[in-house]
Coordinates of N, CA and C in Angstrom, one line a residue:
X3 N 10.2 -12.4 -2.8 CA 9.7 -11.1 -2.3 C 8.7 -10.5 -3.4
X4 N 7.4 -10.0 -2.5 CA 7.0 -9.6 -3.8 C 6.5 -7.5 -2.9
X5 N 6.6 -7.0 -4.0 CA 6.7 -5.2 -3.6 C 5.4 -4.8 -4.1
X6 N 4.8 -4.1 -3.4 CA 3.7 -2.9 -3.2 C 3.7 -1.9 -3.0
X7 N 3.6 -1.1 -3.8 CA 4.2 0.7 -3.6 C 3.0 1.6 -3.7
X8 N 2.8 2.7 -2.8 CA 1.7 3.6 -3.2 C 2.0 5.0 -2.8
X9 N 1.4 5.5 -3.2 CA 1.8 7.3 -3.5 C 0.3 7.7 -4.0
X10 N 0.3 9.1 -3.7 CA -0.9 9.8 -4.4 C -0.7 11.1 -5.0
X11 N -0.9 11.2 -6.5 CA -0.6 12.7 -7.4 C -1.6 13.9 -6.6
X12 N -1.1 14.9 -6.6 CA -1.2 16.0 -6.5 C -2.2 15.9 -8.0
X13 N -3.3 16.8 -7.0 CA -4.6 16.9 -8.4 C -4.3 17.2 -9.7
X14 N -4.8 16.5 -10.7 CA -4.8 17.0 -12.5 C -2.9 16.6 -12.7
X15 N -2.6 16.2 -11.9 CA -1.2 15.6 -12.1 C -1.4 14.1 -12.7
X16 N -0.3 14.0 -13.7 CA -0.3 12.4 -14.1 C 0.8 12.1 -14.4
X17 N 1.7 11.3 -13.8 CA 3.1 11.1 -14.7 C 3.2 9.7 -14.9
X18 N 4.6 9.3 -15.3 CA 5.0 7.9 -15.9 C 5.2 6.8 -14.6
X19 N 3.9 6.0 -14.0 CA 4.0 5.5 -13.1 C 5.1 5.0 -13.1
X20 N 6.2 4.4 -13.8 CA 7.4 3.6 -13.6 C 8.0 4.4 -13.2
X21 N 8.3 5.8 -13.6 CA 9.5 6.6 -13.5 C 9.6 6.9 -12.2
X22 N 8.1 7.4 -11.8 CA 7.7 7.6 -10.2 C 8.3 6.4 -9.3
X23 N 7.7 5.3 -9.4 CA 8.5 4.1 -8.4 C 9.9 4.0 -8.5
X24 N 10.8 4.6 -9.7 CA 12.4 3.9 -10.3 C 12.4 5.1 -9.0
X25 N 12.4 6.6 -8.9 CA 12.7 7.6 -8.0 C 12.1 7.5 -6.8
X26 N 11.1 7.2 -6.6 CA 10.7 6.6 -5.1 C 11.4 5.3 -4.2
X27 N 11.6 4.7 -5.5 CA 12.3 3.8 -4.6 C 14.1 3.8 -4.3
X28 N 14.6 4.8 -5.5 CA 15.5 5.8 -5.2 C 15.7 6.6 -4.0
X29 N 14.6 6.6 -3.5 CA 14.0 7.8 -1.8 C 14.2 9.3 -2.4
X30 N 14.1 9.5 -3.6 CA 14.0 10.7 -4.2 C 12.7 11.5 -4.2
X31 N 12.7 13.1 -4.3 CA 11.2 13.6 -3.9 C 11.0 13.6 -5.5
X32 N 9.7 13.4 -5.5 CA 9.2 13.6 -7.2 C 8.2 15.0 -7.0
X33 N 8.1 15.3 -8.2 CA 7.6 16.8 -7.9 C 6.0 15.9 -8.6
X34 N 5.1 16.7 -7.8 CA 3.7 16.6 -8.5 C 3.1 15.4 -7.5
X35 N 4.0 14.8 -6.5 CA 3.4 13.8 -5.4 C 3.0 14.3 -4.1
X36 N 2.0 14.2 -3.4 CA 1.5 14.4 -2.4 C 2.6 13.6 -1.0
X37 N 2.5 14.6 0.1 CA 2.7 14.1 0.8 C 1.9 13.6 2.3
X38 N 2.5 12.5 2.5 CA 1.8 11.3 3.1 C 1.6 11.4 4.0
X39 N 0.8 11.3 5.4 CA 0.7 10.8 6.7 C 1.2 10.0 7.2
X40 N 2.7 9.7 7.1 CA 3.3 8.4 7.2 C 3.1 7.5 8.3
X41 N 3.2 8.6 9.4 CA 3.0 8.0 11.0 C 1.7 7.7 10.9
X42 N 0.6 8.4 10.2 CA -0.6 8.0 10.7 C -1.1 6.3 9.7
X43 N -0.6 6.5 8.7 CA -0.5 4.9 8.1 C -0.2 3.9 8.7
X44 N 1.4 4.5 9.3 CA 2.1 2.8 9.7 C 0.7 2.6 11.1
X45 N 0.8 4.1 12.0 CA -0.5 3.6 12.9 C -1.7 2.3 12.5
X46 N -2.1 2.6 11.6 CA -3.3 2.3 11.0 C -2.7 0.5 10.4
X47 N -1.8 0.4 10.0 CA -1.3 -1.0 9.9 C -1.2 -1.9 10.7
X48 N -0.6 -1.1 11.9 CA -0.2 -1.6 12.9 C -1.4 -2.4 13.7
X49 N -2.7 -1.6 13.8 CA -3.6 -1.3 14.7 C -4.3 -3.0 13.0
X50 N -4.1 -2.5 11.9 CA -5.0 -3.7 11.1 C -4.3 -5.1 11.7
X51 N -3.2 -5.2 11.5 CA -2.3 -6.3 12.1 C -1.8 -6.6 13.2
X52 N -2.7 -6.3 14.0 CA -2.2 -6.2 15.3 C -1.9 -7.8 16.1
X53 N -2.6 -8.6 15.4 CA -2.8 -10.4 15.9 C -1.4 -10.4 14.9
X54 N -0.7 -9.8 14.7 CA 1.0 -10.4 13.9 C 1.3 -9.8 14.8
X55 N 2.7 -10.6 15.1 CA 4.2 -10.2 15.6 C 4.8 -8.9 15.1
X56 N 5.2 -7.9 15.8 CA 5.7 -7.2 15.2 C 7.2 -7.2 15.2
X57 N 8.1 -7.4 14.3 CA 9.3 -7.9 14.2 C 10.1 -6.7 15.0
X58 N 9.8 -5.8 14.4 CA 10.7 -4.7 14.7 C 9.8 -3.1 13.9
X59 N 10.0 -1.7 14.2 CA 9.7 -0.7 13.9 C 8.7 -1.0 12.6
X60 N 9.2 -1.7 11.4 CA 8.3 -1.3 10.7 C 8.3 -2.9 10.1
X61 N 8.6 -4.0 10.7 CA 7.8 -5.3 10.0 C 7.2 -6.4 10.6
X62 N 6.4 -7.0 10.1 CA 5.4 -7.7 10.4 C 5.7 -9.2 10.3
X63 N 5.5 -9.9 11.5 CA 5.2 -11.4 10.8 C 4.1 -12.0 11.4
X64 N 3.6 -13.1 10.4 CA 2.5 -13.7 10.9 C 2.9 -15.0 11.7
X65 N 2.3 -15.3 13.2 CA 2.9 -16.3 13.8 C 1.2 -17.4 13.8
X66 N 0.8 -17.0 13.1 CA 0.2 -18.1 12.8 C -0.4 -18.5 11.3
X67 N 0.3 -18.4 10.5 CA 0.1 -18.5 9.1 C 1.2 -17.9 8.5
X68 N 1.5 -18.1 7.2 CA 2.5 -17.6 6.4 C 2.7 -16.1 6.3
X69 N 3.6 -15.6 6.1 CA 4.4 -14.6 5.6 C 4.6 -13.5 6.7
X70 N 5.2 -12.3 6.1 CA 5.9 -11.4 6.5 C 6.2 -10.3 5.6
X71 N 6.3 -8.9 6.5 CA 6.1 -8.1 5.2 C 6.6 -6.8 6.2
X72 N 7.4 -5.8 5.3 CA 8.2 -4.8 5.5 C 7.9 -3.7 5.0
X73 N 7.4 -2.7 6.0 CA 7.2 -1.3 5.4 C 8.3 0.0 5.4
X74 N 8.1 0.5 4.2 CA 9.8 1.2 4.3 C 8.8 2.5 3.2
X75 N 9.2 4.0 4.4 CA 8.5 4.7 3.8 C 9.5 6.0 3.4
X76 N 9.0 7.0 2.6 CA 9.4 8.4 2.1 C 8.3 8.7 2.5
X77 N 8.8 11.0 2.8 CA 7.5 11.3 3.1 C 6.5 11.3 1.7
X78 N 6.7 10.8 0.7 CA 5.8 10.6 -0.1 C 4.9 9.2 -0.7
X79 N 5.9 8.6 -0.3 CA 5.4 6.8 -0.8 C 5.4 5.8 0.3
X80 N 4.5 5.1 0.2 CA 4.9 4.0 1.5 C 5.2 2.2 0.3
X81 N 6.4 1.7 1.0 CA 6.5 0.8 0.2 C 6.5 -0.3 1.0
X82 N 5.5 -1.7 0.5 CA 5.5 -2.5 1.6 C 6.2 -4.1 0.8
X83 N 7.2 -4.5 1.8 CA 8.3 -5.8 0.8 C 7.5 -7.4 1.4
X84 N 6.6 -7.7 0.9 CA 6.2 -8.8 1.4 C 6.5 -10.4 0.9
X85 N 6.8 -10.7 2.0 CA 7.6 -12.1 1.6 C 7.0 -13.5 2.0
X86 N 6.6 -13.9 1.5 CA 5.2 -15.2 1.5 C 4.4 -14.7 1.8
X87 N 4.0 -14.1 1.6 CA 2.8 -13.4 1.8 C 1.4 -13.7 1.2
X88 N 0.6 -14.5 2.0 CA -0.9 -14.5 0.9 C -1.2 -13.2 0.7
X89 N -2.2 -14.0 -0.8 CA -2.9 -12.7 -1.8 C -3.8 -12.1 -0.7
X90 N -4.7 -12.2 0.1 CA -5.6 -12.1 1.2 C -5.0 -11.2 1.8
X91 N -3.8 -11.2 2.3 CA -3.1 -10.0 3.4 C -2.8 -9.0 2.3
X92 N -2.5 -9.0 1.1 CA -2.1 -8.3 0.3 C -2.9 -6.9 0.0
X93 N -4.0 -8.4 -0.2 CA -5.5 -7.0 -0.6 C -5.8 -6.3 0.9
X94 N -5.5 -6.9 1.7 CA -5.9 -6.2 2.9 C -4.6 -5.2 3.5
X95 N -3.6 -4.9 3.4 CA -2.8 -4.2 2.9 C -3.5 -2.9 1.9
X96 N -3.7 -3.2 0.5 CA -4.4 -2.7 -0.5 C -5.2 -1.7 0.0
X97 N -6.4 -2.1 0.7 CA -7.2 -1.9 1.4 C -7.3 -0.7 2.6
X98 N -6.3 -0.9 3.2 CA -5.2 0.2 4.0 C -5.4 1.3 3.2
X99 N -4.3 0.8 2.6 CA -3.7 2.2 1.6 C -4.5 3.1 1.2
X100 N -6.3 2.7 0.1 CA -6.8 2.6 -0.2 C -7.6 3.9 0.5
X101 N -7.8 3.7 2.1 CA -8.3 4.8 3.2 C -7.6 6.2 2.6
X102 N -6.2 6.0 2.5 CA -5.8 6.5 2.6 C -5.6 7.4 0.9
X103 N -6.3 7.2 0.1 CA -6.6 7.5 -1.7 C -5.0 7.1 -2.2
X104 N -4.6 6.2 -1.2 CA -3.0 5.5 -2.1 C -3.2 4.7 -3.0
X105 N -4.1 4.1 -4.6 CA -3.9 2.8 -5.0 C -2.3 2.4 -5.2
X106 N -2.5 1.0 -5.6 CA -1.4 0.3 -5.5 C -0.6 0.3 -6.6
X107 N 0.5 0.5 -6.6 CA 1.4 0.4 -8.4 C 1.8 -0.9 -8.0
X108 N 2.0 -2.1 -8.7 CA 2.6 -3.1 -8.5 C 3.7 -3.5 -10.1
X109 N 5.0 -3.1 -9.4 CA 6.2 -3.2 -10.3 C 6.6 -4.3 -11.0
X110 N 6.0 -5.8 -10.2 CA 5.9 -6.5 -11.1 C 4.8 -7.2 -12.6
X111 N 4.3 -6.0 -12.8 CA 3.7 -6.4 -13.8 C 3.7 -5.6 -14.7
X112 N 3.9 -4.4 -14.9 CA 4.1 -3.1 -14.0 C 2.8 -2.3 -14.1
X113 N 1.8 -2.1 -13.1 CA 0.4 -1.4 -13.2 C 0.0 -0.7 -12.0
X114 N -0.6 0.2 -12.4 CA -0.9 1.2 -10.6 C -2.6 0.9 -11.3
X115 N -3.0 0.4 -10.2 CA -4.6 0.6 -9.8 C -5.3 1.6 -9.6
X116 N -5.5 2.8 -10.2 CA -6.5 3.7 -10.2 C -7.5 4.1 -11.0
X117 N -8.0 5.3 -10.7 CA -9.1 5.6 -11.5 C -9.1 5.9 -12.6
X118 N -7.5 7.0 -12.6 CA -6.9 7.2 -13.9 C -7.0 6.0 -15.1
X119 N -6.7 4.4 -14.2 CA -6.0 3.3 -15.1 C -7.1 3.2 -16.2
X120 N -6.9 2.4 -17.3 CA -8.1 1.9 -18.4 C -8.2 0.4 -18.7

């Protein structure tokens, strides 16, 4: 499995991207995070992947190519669990988010993609 997490600070806010994911993924509110349009995301996923199967409320599989992938949200973060998943659907995922001024923290390396980053 690999995890994609995104959230967006509340302006002139900046905290310890790890600490934010260890509590978001806790389903904890973190103070200084915006909150999300959740329904209007998962819409917006739904409507991007709409040639996938939809497993169930919030996961996706592809019935004609590899992977699958699970979105599981707070009203602040949307977290998506993708499992074989090509790099291609990832960024296009990314990309989503992206509409939405969410870059991506990715826990396995551990780095959030923004403007802030250097």
């Amino acid at each position: 499995m690999y995890e994609l997490l995104f959230w967006r600070y509340l302006e002139e806010t900046y905290l310890n991207h790890h600490e934010v994911y260890e509590a978001l993924v806790e389903k904890e509110h973190v103070e200084g995070l915006e909150t999300l349009p959740v329904q209007v995301i998962l819409n917006r996923i739904a409507s991007v992947f709409s040639q996938w199967e939809k497993v169930d409320e919030n996961s996706w599989q592809n019935n004609s190519g590899k992977g699958a992938f699970q979105v599981i949200t707070t009203p602040q973060s949307i977290k998506i669990d993708c499992y074989g998943t090509e790099g291609k659907t990832m960024d296009l995922l990314v990309d989503v988010m992206e509409e939405f001024k969410c870059p991506l923290y990715d826990p396995q390396i551990p780095e959030r993609y923004d403007e802030m980053s250097e």
